[in-house]
XYZ file of C-alpha atoms in Angstrom:
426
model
C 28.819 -15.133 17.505
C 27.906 -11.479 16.350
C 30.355 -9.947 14.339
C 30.990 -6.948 16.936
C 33.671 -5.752 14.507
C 31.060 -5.035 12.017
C 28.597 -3.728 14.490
C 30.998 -1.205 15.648
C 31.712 -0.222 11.643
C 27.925 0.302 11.205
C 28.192 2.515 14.195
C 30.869 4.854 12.861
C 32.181 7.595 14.943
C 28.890 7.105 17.073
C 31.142 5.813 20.490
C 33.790 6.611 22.520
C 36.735 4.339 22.761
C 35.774 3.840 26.317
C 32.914 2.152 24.816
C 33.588 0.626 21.607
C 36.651 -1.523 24.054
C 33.621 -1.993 26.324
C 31.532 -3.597 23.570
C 34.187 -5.893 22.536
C 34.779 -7.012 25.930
C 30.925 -8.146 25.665
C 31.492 -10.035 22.086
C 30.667 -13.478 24.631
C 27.895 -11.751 26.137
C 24.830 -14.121 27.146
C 21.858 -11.956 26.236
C 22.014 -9.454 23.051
C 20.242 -6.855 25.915
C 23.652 -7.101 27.475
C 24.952 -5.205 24.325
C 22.415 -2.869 23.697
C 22.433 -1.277 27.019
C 26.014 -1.335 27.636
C 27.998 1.721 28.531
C 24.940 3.985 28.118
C 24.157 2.952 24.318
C 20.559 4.878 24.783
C 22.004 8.192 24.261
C 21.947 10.281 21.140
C 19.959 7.339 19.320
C 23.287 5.099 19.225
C 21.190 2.437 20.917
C 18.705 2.242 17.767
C 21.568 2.353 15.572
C 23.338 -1.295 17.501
C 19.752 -2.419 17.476
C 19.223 -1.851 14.034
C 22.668 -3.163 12.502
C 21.721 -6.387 15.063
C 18.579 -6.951 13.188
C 20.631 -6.104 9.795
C 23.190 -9.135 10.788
C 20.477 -11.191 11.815
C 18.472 -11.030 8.644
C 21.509 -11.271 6.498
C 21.977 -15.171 8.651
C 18.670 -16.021 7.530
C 18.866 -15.069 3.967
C 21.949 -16.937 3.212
C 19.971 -20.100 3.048
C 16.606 -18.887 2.682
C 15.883 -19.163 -1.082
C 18.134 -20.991 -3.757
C 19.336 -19.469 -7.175
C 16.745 -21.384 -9.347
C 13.607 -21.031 -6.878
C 14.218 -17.004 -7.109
C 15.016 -17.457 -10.917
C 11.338 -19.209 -11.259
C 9.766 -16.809 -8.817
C 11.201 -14.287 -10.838
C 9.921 -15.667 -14.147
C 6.540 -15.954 -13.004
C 6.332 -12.350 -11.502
C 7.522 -11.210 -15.055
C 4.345 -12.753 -17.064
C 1.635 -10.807 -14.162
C 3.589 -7.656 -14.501
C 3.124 -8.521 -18.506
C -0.474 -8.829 -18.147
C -1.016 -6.130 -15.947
C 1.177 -3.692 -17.507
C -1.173 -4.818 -21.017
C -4.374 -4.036 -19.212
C -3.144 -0.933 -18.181
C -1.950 0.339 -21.324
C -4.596 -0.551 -23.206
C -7.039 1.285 -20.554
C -4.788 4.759 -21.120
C -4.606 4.215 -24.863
C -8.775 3.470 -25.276
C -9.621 6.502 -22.761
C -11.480 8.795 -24.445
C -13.659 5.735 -25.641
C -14.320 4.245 -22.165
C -15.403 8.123 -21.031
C -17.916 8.494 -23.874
C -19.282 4.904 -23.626
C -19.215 5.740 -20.073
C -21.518 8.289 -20.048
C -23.842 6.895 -22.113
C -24.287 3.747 -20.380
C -24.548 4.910 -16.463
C -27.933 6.604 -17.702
C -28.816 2.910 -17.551
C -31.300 1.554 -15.052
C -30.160 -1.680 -15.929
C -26.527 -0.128 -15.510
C -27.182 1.619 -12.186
C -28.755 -1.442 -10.239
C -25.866 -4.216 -11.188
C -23.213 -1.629 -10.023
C -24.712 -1.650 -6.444
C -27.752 -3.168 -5.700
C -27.743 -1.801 -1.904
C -26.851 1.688 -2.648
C -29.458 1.202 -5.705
C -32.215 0.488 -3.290
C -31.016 2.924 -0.187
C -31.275 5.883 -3.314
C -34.596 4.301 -3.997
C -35.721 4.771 -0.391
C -34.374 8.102 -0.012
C -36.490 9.328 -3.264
C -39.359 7.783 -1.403
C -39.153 9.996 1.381
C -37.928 13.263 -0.198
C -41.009 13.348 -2.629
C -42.909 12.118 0.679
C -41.886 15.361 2.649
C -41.889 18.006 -0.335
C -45.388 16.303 -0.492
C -46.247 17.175 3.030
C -44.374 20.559 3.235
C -46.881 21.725 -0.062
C -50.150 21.006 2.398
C -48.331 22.786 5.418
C -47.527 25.923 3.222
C -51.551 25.746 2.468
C -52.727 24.879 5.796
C -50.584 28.104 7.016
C -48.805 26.063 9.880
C -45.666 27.644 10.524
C -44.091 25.484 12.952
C -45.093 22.175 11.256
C -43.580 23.845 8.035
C -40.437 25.179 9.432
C -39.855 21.408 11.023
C -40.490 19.511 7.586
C -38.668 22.296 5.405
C -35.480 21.453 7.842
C -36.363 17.548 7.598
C -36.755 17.636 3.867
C -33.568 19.949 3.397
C -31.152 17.074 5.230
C -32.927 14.688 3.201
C -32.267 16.323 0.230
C -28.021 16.513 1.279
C -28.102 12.981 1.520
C -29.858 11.782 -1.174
C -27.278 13.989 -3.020
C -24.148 12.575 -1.116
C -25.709 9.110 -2.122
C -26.155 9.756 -6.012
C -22.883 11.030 -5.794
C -21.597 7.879 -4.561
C -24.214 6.012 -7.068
C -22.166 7.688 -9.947
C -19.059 6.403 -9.187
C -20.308 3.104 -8.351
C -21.828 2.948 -12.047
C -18.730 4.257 -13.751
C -16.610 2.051 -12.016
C -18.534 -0.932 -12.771
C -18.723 0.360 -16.578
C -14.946 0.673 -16.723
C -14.848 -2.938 -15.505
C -17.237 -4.328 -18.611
C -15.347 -1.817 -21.001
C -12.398 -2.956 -20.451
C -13.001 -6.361 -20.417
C -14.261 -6.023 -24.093
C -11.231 -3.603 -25.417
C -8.286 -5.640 -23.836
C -9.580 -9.374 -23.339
C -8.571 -9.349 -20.117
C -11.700 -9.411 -17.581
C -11.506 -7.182 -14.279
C -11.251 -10.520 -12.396
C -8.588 -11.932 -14.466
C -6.527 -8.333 -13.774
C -7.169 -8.084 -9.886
C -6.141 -11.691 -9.879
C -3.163 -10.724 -11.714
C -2.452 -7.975 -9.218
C -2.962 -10.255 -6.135
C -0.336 -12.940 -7.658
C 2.464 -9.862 -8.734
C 2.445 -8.804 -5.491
C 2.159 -12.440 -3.807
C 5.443 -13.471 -5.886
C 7.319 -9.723 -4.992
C 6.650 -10.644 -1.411
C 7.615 -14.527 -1.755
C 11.196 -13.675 0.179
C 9.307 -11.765 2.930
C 7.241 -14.496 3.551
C 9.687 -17.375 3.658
C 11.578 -14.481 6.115
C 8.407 -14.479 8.324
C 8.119 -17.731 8.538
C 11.537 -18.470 10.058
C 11.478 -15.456 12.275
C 8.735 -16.981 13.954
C 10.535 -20.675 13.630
C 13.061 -18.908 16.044
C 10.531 -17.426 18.871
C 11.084 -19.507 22.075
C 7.330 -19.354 22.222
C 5.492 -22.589 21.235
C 2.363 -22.713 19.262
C 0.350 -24.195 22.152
C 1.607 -21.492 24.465
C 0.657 -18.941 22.173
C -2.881 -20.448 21.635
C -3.021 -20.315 25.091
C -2.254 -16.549 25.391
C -4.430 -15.402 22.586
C -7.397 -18.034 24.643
C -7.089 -15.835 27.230
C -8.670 -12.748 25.432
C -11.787 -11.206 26.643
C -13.454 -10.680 23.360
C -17.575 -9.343 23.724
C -20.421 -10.448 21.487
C -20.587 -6.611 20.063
C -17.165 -6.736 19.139
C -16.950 -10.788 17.758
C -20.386 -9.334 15.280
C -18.124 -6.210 14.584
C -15.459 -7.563 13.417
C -17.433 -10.607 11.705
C -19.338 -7.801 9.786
C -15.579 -7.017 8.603
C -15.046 -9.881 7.392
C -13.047 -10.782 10.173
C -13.577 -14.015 12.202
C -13.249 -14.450 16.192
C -11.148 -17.572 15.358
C -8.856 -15.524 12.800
C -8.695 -12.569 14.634
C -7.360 -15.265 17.879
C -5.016 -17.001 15.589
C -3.505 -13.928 14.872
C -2.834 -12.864 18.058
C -0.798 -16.164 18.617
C 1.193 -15.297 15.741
C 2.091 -11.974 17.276
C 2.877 -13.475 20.476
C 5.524 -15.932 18.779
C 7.071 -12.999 16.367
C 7.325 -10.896 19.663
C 8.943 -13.688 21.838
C 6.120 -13.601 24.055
C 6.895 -10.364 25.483
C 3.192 -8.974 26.161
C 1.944 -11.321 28.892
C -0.929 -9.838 29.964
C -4.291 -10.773 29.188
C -5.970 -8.496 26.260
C -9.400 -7.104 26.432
C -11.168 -5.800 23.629
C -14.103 -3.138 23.197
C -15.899 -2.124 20.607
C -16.181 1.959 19.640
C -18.192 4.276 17.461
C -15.961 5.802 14.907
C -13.441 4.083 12.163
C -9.856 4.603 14.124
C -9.315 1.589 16.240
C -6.484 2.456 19.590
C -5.130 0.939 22.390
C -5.265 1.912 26.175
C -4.068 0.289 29.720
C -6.680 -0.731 32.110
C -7.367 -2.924 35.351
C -9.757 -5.654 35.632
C -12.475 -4.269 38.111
C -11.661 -4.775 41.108
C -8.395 -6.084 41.092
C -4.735 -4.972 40.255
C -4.252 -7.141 37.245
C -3.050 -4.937 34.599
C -4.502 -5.434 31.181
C -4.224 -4.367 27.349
C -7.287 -2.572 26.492
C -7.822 -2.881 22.209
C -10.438 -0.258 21.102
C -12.330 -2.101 18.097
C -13.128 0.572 15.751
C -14.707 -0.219 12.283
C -12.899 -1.720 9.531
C -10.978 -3.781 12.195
C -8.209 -6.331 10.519
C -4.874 -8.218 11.438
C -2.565 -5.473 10.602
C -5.021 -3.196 12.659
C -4.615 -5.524 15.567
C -0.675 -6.014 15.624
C -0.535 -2.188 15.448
C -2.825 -2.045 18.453
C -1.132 -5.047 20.482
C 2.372 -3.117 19.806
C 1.187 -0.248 21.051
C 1.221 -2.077 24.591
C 4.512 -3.859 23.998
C 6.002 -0.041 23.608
C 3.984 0.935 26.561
C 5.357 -1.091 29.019
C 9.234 -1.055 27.907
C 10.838 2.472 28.790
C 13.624 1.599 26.924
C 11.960 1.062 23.870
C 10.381 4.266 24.412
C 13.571 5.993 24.632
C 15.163 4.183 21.685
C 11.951 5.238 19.469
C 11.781 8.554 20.046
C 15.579 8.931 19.829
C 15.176 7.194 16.260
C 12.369 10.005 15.312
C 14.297 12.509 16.424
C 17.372 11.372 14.741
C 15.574 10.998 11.256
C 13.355 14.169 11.151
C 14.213 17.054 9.259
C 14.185 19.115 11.979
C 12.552 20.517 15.297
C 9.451 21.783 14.281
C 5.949 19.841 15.363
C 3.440 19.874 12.929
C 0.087 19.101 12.568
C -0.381 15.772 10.919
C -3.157 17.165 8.895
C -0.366 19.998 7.244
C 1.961 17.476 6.826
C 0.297 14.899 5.075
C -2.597 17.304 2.810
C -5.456 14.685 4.477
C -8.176 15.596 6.998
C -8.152 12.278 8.538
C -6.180 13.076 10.969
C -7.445 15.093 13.686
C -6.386 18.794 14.286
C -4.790 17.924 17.539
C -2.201 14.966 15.601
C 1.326 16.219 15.752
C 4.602 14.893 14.265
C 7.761 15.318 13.428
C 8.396 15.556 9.505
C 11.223 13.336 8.844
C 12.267 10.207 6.714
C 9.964 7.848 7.255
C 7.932 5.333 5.132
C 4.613 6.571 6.614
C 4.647 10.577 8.007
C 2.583 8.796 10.920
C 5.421 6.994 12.264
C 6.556 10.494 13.340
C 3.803 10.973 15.674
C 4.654 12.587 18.779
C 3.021 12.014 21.807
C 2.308 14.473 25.095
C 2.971 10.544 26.653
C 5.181 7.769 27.035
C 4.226 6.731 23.320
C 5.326 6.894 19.482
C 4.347 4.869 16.254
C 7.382 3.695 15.466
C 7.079 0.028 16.741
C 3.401 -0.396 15.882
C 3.786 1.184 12.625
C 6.752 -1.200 12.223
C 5.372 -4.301 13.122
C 2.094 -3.192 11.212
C 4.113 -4.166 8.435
C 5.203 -7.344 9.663
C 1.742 -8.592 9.759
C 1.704 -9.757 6.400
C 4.452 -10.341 3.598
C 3.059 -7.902 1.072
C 3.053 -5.251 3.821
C 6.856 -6.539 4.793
C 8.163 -6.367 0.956
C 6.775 -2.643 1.220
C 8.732 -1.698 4.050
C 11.779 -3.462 2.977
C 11.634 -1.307 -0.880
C 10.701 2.128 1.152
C 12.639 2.256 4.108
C 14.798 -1.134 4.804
C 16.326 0.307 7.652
C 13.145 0.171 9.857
C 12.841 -3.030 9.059
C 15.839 -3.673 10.352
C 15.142 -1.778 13.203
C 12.010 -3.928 14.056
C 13.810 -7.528 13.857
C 16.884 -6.071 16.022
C 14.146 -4.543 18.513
C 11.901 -8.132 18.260
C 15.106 -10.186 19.282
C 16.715 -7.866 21.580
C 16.437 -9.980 24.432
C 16.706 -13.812 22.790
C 19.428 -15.747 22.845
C 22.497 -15.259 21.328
C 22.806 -18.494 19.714
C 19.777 -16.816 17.192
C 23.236 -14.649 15.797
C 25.297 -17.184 15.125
């Protein structure tokens, strides 16, 4: 059963003793949603703080026979040698600076140099010369021929050409330095860049071992079968213009439906409806509600933007699962509340120092792992649960979470089971 006694120690002075008798009385409640909405939980945040020690209790369970002593001491052995090799590379870069600078600088003048960093932006610059010397060319006979329109058009024409020609040598120079710090390097430590992001890949593939073991029995617990999750994710309307987008990206049609089972399982198969997905100009993917035309079936509308992945899409699908629960409305923006610093809305933009966020993004500043999560709306929405399971969508992601704010993930897995069975507690 859950431990209500330690439930109601994790809530502190939180309750009345109206309700903390109430919650006892409910320790042989069916359905953990029984607990979390008992005696008016939702106020003041004290129903994020049941739902988080929940998920706290409920990952503790798992742990306990999730990885033995000498798996984590190998895990932990082999993590030590990558950290070794990285930390080597590393040093030796800082230590051999000045070197890799001056070398630097005389290599990128290298034709040789400039076309093995990036052949594509190598011949786009190429191109671009073409046409500038093409349209200085042309503006020379205007200026003789006295025609003042056709000169005031090319001078305008040459004069954008000109800005991005320079915004592509720009990107030319650190495409060659880059790739010059990669054959550098490889000489001064005897470690080759492949060898290093390699190493990188397996440090944080071992860090995240745990999380992923943790995933994978999270999902062993959904009452939603595989089949029934293929089934859901089969159901997608996904268009040609967004299967080539996202192909473009790297991203498969059959990955990007496989993925949206796995979602479906984590999530207990809470978003039923079908999903429809469009592709947009622009790089920011979202998420809207819609109606098939001409009926009343309500559907989840995923706006494709560039750059599209799996953590992009679980964002996106939570997004919906928030936007048709109330409650977990209420419970999220409770929990921002609760954890920012104060009252003040800010722009996003202020906040963070970046200008990828637009001047209309607002948010409370607060502890959180991401300043995004504290997003506010002028609508029924946050970013807490599609920031949060975000990070669920893959175990490097999840050990991140878990080392900067282990309380949200906590959080997500008491929001995720908060209506399963209660047998998952004991």
């Amino acid at each position: 059963m859950i431990d209500i006694a330690a439930l109601l120690k994790e809530l502190g002075e939180g309750l009345t003793e109206n309700q903390k008798k109430g919650i006892e009385k409910l320790a042989s409640a069916q359905d953990i949603s029984d607990l979390v909405n008992a005696f008016g939980l939702v106020f003041d945040g004290t129903k994020a703080h049941f739902t988080q020690a929940a998920g706290r209790q409920l990952l503790g369970s798992i742990r306990e026979n999730l990885i033995s002593q000498s798996e984590k001491d190998a895990v932990t052995l082999a993590l030590g040698k990558q950290v070794q090799k990285i930390e080597l590379f590393e040093s030796e870069m800082m230590n051999r600076r000045s070197d890799i600078d001056r070398r630097s600088s005389e290599l990128a003048k290298d034709e040789e140099n400039i076309r093995a960093a990036d052949p594509t932006l190598f011949e786009k610059v190429v191109q671009l010369e073409l046409e500038y010397r093409s349209l200085t060319s042309a503006l020379k006979s205007a200026s003789n021929s006295n025609d003042h329109n056709s000169y005031t058009e090319l001078l305008a024409e040459a004069e954008k050409c000109r800005r991005k020609l320079n915004r592509h040598y720009k990107k030319q120079r650190q495409a060659v330095i880059a790739y010059i710090e990669r054959k550098i390097a490889d000489e001064i430590t005897g470690i080759t860049s492949e060898e290093y992001n390699n190493a990188v890949k397996e440090r944080d593939r071992l860090k995240s071992y745990e999380q992923k073991l943790l995933l994978d029995q999270l999902i062993a617990l959904s009452p939603v079968s595989q089949e029934d999750a293929e089934a859901w994710s089969n159901k997608a309307s996904i268009p040609s213009s967004v299967v080539n987008k996202i192909r473009r990206a790297g991203y498969p049609e059959h990955q990007l439906r496989q993925d949206m089972a796995e979602f479906h399982r984590l999530t207990q198969g809470r978003l039923s409806e079908r999903v429809f997905f469009k592709s947009i100009r622009g790089d920011r993917s979202s998420h809207t509600v819609g109606y098939v035309p001409g009926t009343s079936e309500r559907v989840s509308v995923v706006n494709v933007g560039s750059g599209f992945s799996k953590a992009v899409l679980w964002h996106e699908l939570a997004h919906h699962y928030e936007s048709v629960d109330s409650g977990l409305y209420e419970l999220a923006i409770n929990w921002i509340k609760e954890r920012s610093y104060g009252d003040e809305v800010r722009p996003l933009r202020s906040i963070t120092g970046s200008k990828q966020y637009g001047s209309h993004e607002m948010a409370l500043e607060g502890n959180f792992f991401s300043p995004y999560v504290g997003k506010i709306y002028n609508q029924q929405a946050t970013e807490v649960f599609s920031m949060g399971i975000e990070m669920f969508s893959d175990p490097v992601l999840l050990a991140k979470l878990e080392e900067k704010d282990p309380g949200m993930m906590e959080l997500m897995t008491g929001i995720i089971f908060g209506h399963a069975d209660v047998e998952l507690f004991r």
